[in-house]
Coordinates of C-alpha atoms in Angstrom, one line a residue:
M1 CA 45.8 27.4 -20.9
L2 CA 43.7 26.6 -17.9
L3 CA 41.7 24.0 -19.9
L4 CA 45.0 22.3 -21.0
Q5 CA 46.2 22.2 -17.4
L6 CA 42.9 20.6 -16.2
T7 CA 43.2 18.0 -19.0
L8 CA 46.7 17.1 -18.1
L9 CA 45.7 16.8 -14.4
F10 CA 42.8 14.5 -15.4
V11 CA 45.2 12.3 -17.4
L12 CA 47.7 12.1 -14.5
V13 CA 45.0 11.3 -11.9
L14 CA 42.8 8.8 -13.7
G15 CA 44.6 8.0 -16.9
A16 CA 43.3 8.5 -20.4
G17 CA 40.6 5.8 -20.5
S18 CA 42.8 2.7 -20.3
S19 CA 41.6 -0.8 -21.2
D20 CA 41.3 -1.6 -17.4
D21 CA 38.6 1.1 -16.9
I22 CA 35.3 -0.4 -15.9
Y23 CA 31.9 1.3 -16.2
I24 CA 29.1 0.0 -14.1
Y25 CA 25.5 1.2 -13.7
H26 CA 23.2 0.8 -10.7
R27 CA 20.1 2.2 -9.1
A28 CA 20.0 4.0 -5.7
G29 CA 19.7 1.5 -2.9
D30 CA 21.6 -1.3 -4.6
E31 CA 24.6 -3.1 -3.3
V32 CA 27.7 -2.7 -5.5
I33 CA 30.8 -4.9 -5.8
M34 CA 33.8 -3.5 -7.6
S35 CA 36.7 -5.8 -8.5
C36 CA 40.3 -5.0 -8.2
N37 CA 41.8 -6.6 -11.3
S38 CA 45.3 -5.7 -10.2
V39 CA 45.3 -8.3 -7.5
N40 CA 46.5 -11.8 -8.4
S41 CA 44.1 -14.7 -7.9
S42 CA 46.6 -16.3 -5.6
E43 CA 46.8 -13.3 -3.3
T44 CA 45.4 -14.1 0.2
S45 CA 46.0 -10.8 1.9
C46 CA 44.8 -7.2 1.1
S47 CA 47.5 -5.5 3.1
S48 CA 49.1 -4.2 -0.1
V49 CA 45.8 -2.8 -1.5
D50 CA 44.6 0.8 -1.5
W51 CA 41.3 2.1 -2.8
F52 CA 40.7 5.8 -3.7
Y53 CA 37.5 7.6 -4.4
Y54 CA 37.3 10.5 -6.9
R55 CA 34.2 12.7 -6.8
D56 CA 36.0 15.0 -9.2
I57 CA 39.5 15.6 -10.2
F58 CA 40.1 18.0 -7.3
T59 CA 38.6 15.7 -4.6
I60 CA 40.4 12.5 -3.6
D61 CA 39.4 10.4 -0.7
T62 CA 41.5 7.4 0.5
I63 CA 38.8 5.0 1.6
V64 CA 41.0 1.8 2.0
S65 CA 44.7 2.0 3.1
D66 CA 46.9 -1.1 3.3
G67 CA 43.8 -3.3 3.3
Q68 CA 42.0 -1.4 6.1
I69 CA 38.8 0.7 5.8
N70 CA 39.5 4.3 6.6
K71 CA 37.2 5.1 9.5
D72 CA 37.3 8.8 8.8
S73 CA 35.8 8.3 5.3
P74 CA 32.1 9.5 4.9
Q75 CA 31.4 6.1 3.3
A76 CA 33.1 4.0 6.0
D77 CA 29.8 2.5 7.4
K78 CA 28.9 1.2 4.0
L79 CA 32.3 -0.2 2.9
S80 CA 33.9 -3.6 3.2
L81 CA 36.5 -5.7 1.4
G82 CA 35.6 -9.1 -0.2
R83 CA 37.2 -11.7 -2.4
R84 CA 40.4 -10.7 -4.1
C85 CA 40.2 -7.3 -2.2
S86 CA 37.0 -6.3 -4.1
L87 CA 35.3 -3.2 -2.7
T88 CA 31.6 -3.6 -1.6
I89 CA 29.3 -0.6 -1.0
T90 CA 25.9 -1.2 0.4
N91 CA 22.7 1.0 0.0
I92 CA 24.3 3.3 -2.5
S93 CA 23.0 6.8 -3.2
S94 CA 23.8 9.6 -5.6
E95 CA 26.6 10.7 -3.2
D96 CA 28.5 7.5 -4.0
A97 CA 28.7 8.1 -7.7
G98 CA 32.2 8.7 -9.1
A99 CA 35.4 7.0 -9.9
Y100 CA 37.1 4.4 -7.7
R101 CA 40.7 3.4 -8.2
C102 CA 42.3 0.2 -6.9
R103 CA 46.1 0.2 -6.5
Y104 CA 48.2 -2.9 -5.7
R105 CA 51.7 -2.7 -4.2
N106 CA 52.0 0.9 -5.3
T107 CA 52.2 -0.1 -9.0
Y108 CA 50.5 2.9 -10.7
E109 CA 50.7 1.4 -14.1
H110 CA 48.4 -1.5 -13.2
D111 CA 45.7 0.5 -11.4
T112 CA 42.1 -0.5 -11.9
V113 CA 39.6 2.3 -12.3
V114 CA 35.8 1.7 -11.8
Y115 CA 33.3 4.4 -12.8
L116 CA 30.2 4.0 -10.8
N117 CA 27.1 5.5 -12.4
I118 CA 23.8 5.7 -10.4
L119 CA 20.4 6.3 -11.8
T120 CA 17.8 8.0 -9.6
L121 CA 14.1 8.7 -10.3
S122 CA 12.0 11.0 -8.2
A123 CA 8.6 12.8 -8.3
N124 CA 7.7 16.4 -7.4
Q125 CA 4.8 18.8 -8.0
S126 CA 5.4 20.4 -11.3
T127 CA 6.2 24.1 -11.6
D128 CA 5.2 24.1 -15.2
P129 CA 2.1 26.2 -16.2
V130 CA 0.1 23.1 -17.1
G131 CA 0.5 21.8 -13.6
G132 CA 0.6 18.1 -12.8
V133 CA 3.6 16.1 -11.5
T134 CA 7.2 16.1 -12.7
L135 CA 9.3 12.9 -12.8
T136 CA 13.0 13.6 -12.7
C137 CA 15.5 11.0 -14.1
T138 CA 19.2 11.6 -13.3
L139 CA 22.3 9.7 -14.1
W140 CA 24.9 10.5 -11.5
G141 CA 28.5 9.8 -12.3
Y142 CA 32.0 11.2 -12.3
T143 CA 32.0 15.0 -12.4
D144 CA 33.1 15.2 -16.0
S145 CA 30.6 12.6 -17.2
Y146 CA 28.5 13.6 -20.2
C147 CA 25.3 12.1 -21.5
E148 CA 24.5 12.4 -25.2
E149 CA 21.2 13.8 -26.3
D150 CA 18.2 11.5 -26.1
S151 CA 20.3 9.0 -24.1
L152 CA 17.6 9.2 -21.3
R153 CA 14.3 7.8 -22.6
W154 CA 10.8 7.5 -21.1
L155 CA 8.5 4.4 -21.5
D156 CA 4.9 3.8 -20.5
E157 CA 3.4 0.6 -19.0
E158 CA 3.4 -1.1 -22.4
R159 CA 7.1 -0.4 -22.8
D160 CA 6.4 2.1 -25.6
E161 CA 8.5 5.2 -25.8
L162 CA 6.6 8.4 -24.8
K163 CA 6.5 11.1 -27.4
Q164 CA 6.3 14.9 -27.1
D165 CA 2.8 15.1 -28.5
D166 CA 1.1 12.6 -26.2
D167 CA -2.2 13.8 -24.7
E168 CA -1.4 12.9 -21.2
V169 CA 2.3 13.7 -20.8
Y170 CA 5.2 15.5 -22.4
Y171 CA 8.8 15.8 -21.3
S172 CA 11.2 18.7 -21.3
R173 CA 14.4 18.7 -23.2
Q174 CA 17.2 16.6 -21.7
K175 CA 19.9 18.7 -20.0
N176 CA 23.1 16.6 -20.0
C177 CA 22.3 13.7 -17.7
V178 CA 18.9 15.0 -16.4
S179 CA 15.5 14.5 -18.0
D180 CA 12.1 15.6 -16.7
L181 CA 8.8 14.0 -17.5
I182 CA 5.9 16.4 -16.9
I183 CA 2.6 14.6 -16.3
T184 CA -0.6 16.6 -16.6
H185 CA -3.8 16.2 -14.6
Q186 CA -5.3 13.9 -17.2
I187 CA -3.2 11.0 -15.9
N188 CA -4.9 7.7 -15.2
H189 CA -4.7 6.3 -11.7
S190 CA -1.7 4.2 -10.6
R191 CA 0.4 4.3 -13.8
R192 CA 4.0 3.1 -14.1
Y193 CA 6.7 5.0 -16.0
T194 CA 10.2 3.9 -16.8
C195 CA 13.4 5.9 -17.4
Q196 CA 16.2 4.2 -19.4
F197 CA 19.8 5.2 -20.0
V198 CA 20.9 4.1 -23.5
D199 CA 24.5 4.1 -24.7
N200 CA 25.3 3.0 -28.2
N201 CA 21.8 1.6 -28.6
E202 CA 22.2 -0.5 -25.5
V203 CA 20.1 -0.1 -22.4
K204 CA 22.6 0.2 -19.5
I205 CA 20.2 0.8 -16.7
S206 CA 16.5 1.6 -16.1
A207 CA 14.3 2.6 -13.2
D208 CA 10.5 2.4 -12.7
Y209 CA 8.2 4.8 -10.9
T210 CA 4.5 4.1 -10.1
L211 CA 2.5 7.3 -9.9
V212 CA -0.7 7.2 -7.9
S213 CA -3.0 10.0 -8.8
T214 CA -5.5 11.5 -6.3
A215 CA -7.3 13.4 -9.0
P216 CA -11.1 13.2 -9.2
V217 CA -12.6 10.5 -11.4
D218 CA -13.2 11.7 -15.0
L219 CA -16.2 10.0 -16.4
T220 CA -15.4 11.3 -19.8
S221 CA -12.1 9.6 -20.2
D222 CA -11.3 6.3 -22.0
S223 CA -11.5 4.4 -18.8
T224 CA -15.1 5.3 -18.2
P225 CA -16.4 1.7 -18.3
N226 CA -14.1 0.6 -15.5
K227 CA -15.1 3.6 -13.4
I228 CA -18.8 3.0 -14.0
I229 CA -18.4 -0.7 -12.9
F230 CA -16.6 0.5 -9.8
I231 CA -19.4 3.0 -8.9
L232 CA -22.1 0.3 -9.5
N233 CA -20.3 -2.1 -7.2
I234 CA -20.2 0.5 -4.5
A235 CA -23.9 1.2 -5.0
K236 CA -24.7 -2.5 -4.7
I237 CA -22.9 -2.8 -1.4
C238 CA -24.7 0.2 0.0
L239 CA -28.1 -1.1 -1.2
L240 CA -27.4 -4.5 0.4
I241 CA -26.5 -2.9 3.7
I242 CA -29.7 -0.8 3.7
L243 CA -31.8 -4.0 2.8
V244 CA -30.3 -5.9 5.7
V245 CA -31.1 -3.0 8.1
I246 CA -34.7 -2.8 6.9
V247 CA -35.3 -6.6 7.2
T248 CA -33.8 -6.7 10.7
T249 CA -36.0 -3.8 11.8
V250 CA -39.2 -5.4 10.5
Q251 CA -38.4 -8.7 12.2
I252 CA -37.8 -7.0 15.5
K253 CA -41.2 -5.1 15.3
Y254 CA -43.0 -8.2 14.2
R255 CA -41.7 -10.2 17.1
R256 CA -42.7 -7.5 19.6
R257 CA -46.3 -7.3 18.2
T258 CA -46.7 -11.1 18.2
G259 CA -45.5 -11.4 21.8
A260 CA -48.0 -8.7 22.9
A261 CA -50.9 -10.5 21.2
E262 CA -50.1 -13.8 22.7
D263 CA -49.9 -12.3 26.2
A264 CA -53.4 -10.7 25.8
Q265 CA -54.9 -14.0 24.6
D266 CA -53.5 -15.9 27.5
Q267 CA -55.0 -13.4 29.9
D268 CA -58.5 -13.8 28.3
C269 CA -58.4 -17.6 28.6
V270 CA -57.5 -17.7 32.3
P271 CA -60.7 -17.9 34.5
D272 CA -61.3 -15.4 37.3
E273 CA -60.8 -17.6 40.4
Q274 CA -62.3 -15.1 42.8
D275 CA -65.5 -14.7 40.7
S276 CA -66.1 -18.4 40.4
R277 CA -65.5 -18.9 44.1
V278 CA -68.1 -16.2 45.0
I279 CA -70.8 -17.8 42.8
Y280 CA -70.2 -21.2 44.2
D281 CA -70.3 -19.9 47.8
N282 CA -73.6 -18.1 47.1
V283 CA -75.2 -21.2 45.8
E284 CA -74.1 -23.2 48.8
N285 CA -75.4 -20.5 51.2
H286 CA -78.9 -20.4 49.6
Q287 CA -79.4 -24.2 49.9
G288 CA -81.0 -25.4 53.1
P289 CA -80.6 -28.8 54.8
A290 CA -83.5 -30.3 53.0
Q291 CA -82.1 -29.4 49.6
H292 CA -78.9 -31.1 50.5
H293 CA -80.7 -34.2 51.6
G294 CA -82.8 -34.2 48.5
Q295 CA -79.8 -33.9 46.3
K296 CA -78.3 -36.9 47.9
K297 CA -81.4 -39.0 47.3
R298 CA -81.7 -38.1 43.6
G299 CA -78.3 -39.5 43.1
G300 CA -76.6 -36.2 42.7
R301 CA -78.0 -34.5 39.6
G302 CA -76.1 -31.7 38.0
R303 CA -75.2 -28.6 39.9
R304 CA -77.4 -26.4 37.6
S305 CA -80.7 -28.1 38.7
D306 CA -79.7 -27.8 42.4
V307 CA -79.1 -24.1 41.9
F308 CA -82.4 -23.7 40.2
N309 CA -84.4 -25.6 42.9
S310 CA -82.6 -23.6 45.6
Q311 CA -83.5 -20.3 43.9
R312 CA -87.2 -21.5 43.5
S313 CA -87.5 -22.5 47.2
S314 CA -86.1 -19.2 48.3
E315 CA -88.7 -17.4 46.2
E316 CA -91.6 -19.4 47.7
D317 CA -90.4 -18.8 51.2
S318 CA -90.3 -15.1 50.6
V319 CA -93.9 -15.2 49.3

């Protein structure tokens, strides 16, 4: 009896799936525009238009009344009216999923009902014994919405459908409009997965998720060549840095040694001015007036002969 009452209430509230019902599919974060087919194209005012939101058959929220946004509605900040009184919702989330009814001039028989379905895709650490990461794909809709078995499908980067016996992943059984994809620790780095909702063999909506793994590099996997190339490139860079440091150090030491050797050579080549002056003064002091006079007569022979004669004369005087 209770089930019958609920069914009758559902028919009275939303109708029994009339031809004016519209089903739309979007991803979280999208902007949605819902048309009100009850409004004539010649209508220039929305003062006779109301919009109602149904999360379920027991919860009804008047979001637009007489063409004005209801400021008390939880969705008020995201709502606006557009051409022909269409309803626009920005940055939608799972909380916005449900049924929206447009009513024109209180004519119930010509109401337009729009069913907004929102697909979300999220990642969490898996609680499964095999560990890894769990991707959860959910189709949010009106409370009584139902998803057929295998209507949510998973694809890999090559757009191939994932199977239960894959080595890297497996997914749990779909529960109504929720499907989990459990990814083990054998996952490759930065891989994209896609969840699709299929109705009557037609893809209605899909969402992608790129999973970046922080697992250690497995050199035994199929991607070993790429990993080896990456490691070799890192080794080349490190070797180049070490080589530059060594060459720079050798050049600095060489320049220091060369500079010290040049300074020592310059000091050896410079004559000792004090010693040469003492020798010359001694020679001059040992020469007498006669020697100076004789030197002038001989036309100025070399200094070496004068020194020799001066020394010889001094020796004779001493004898």
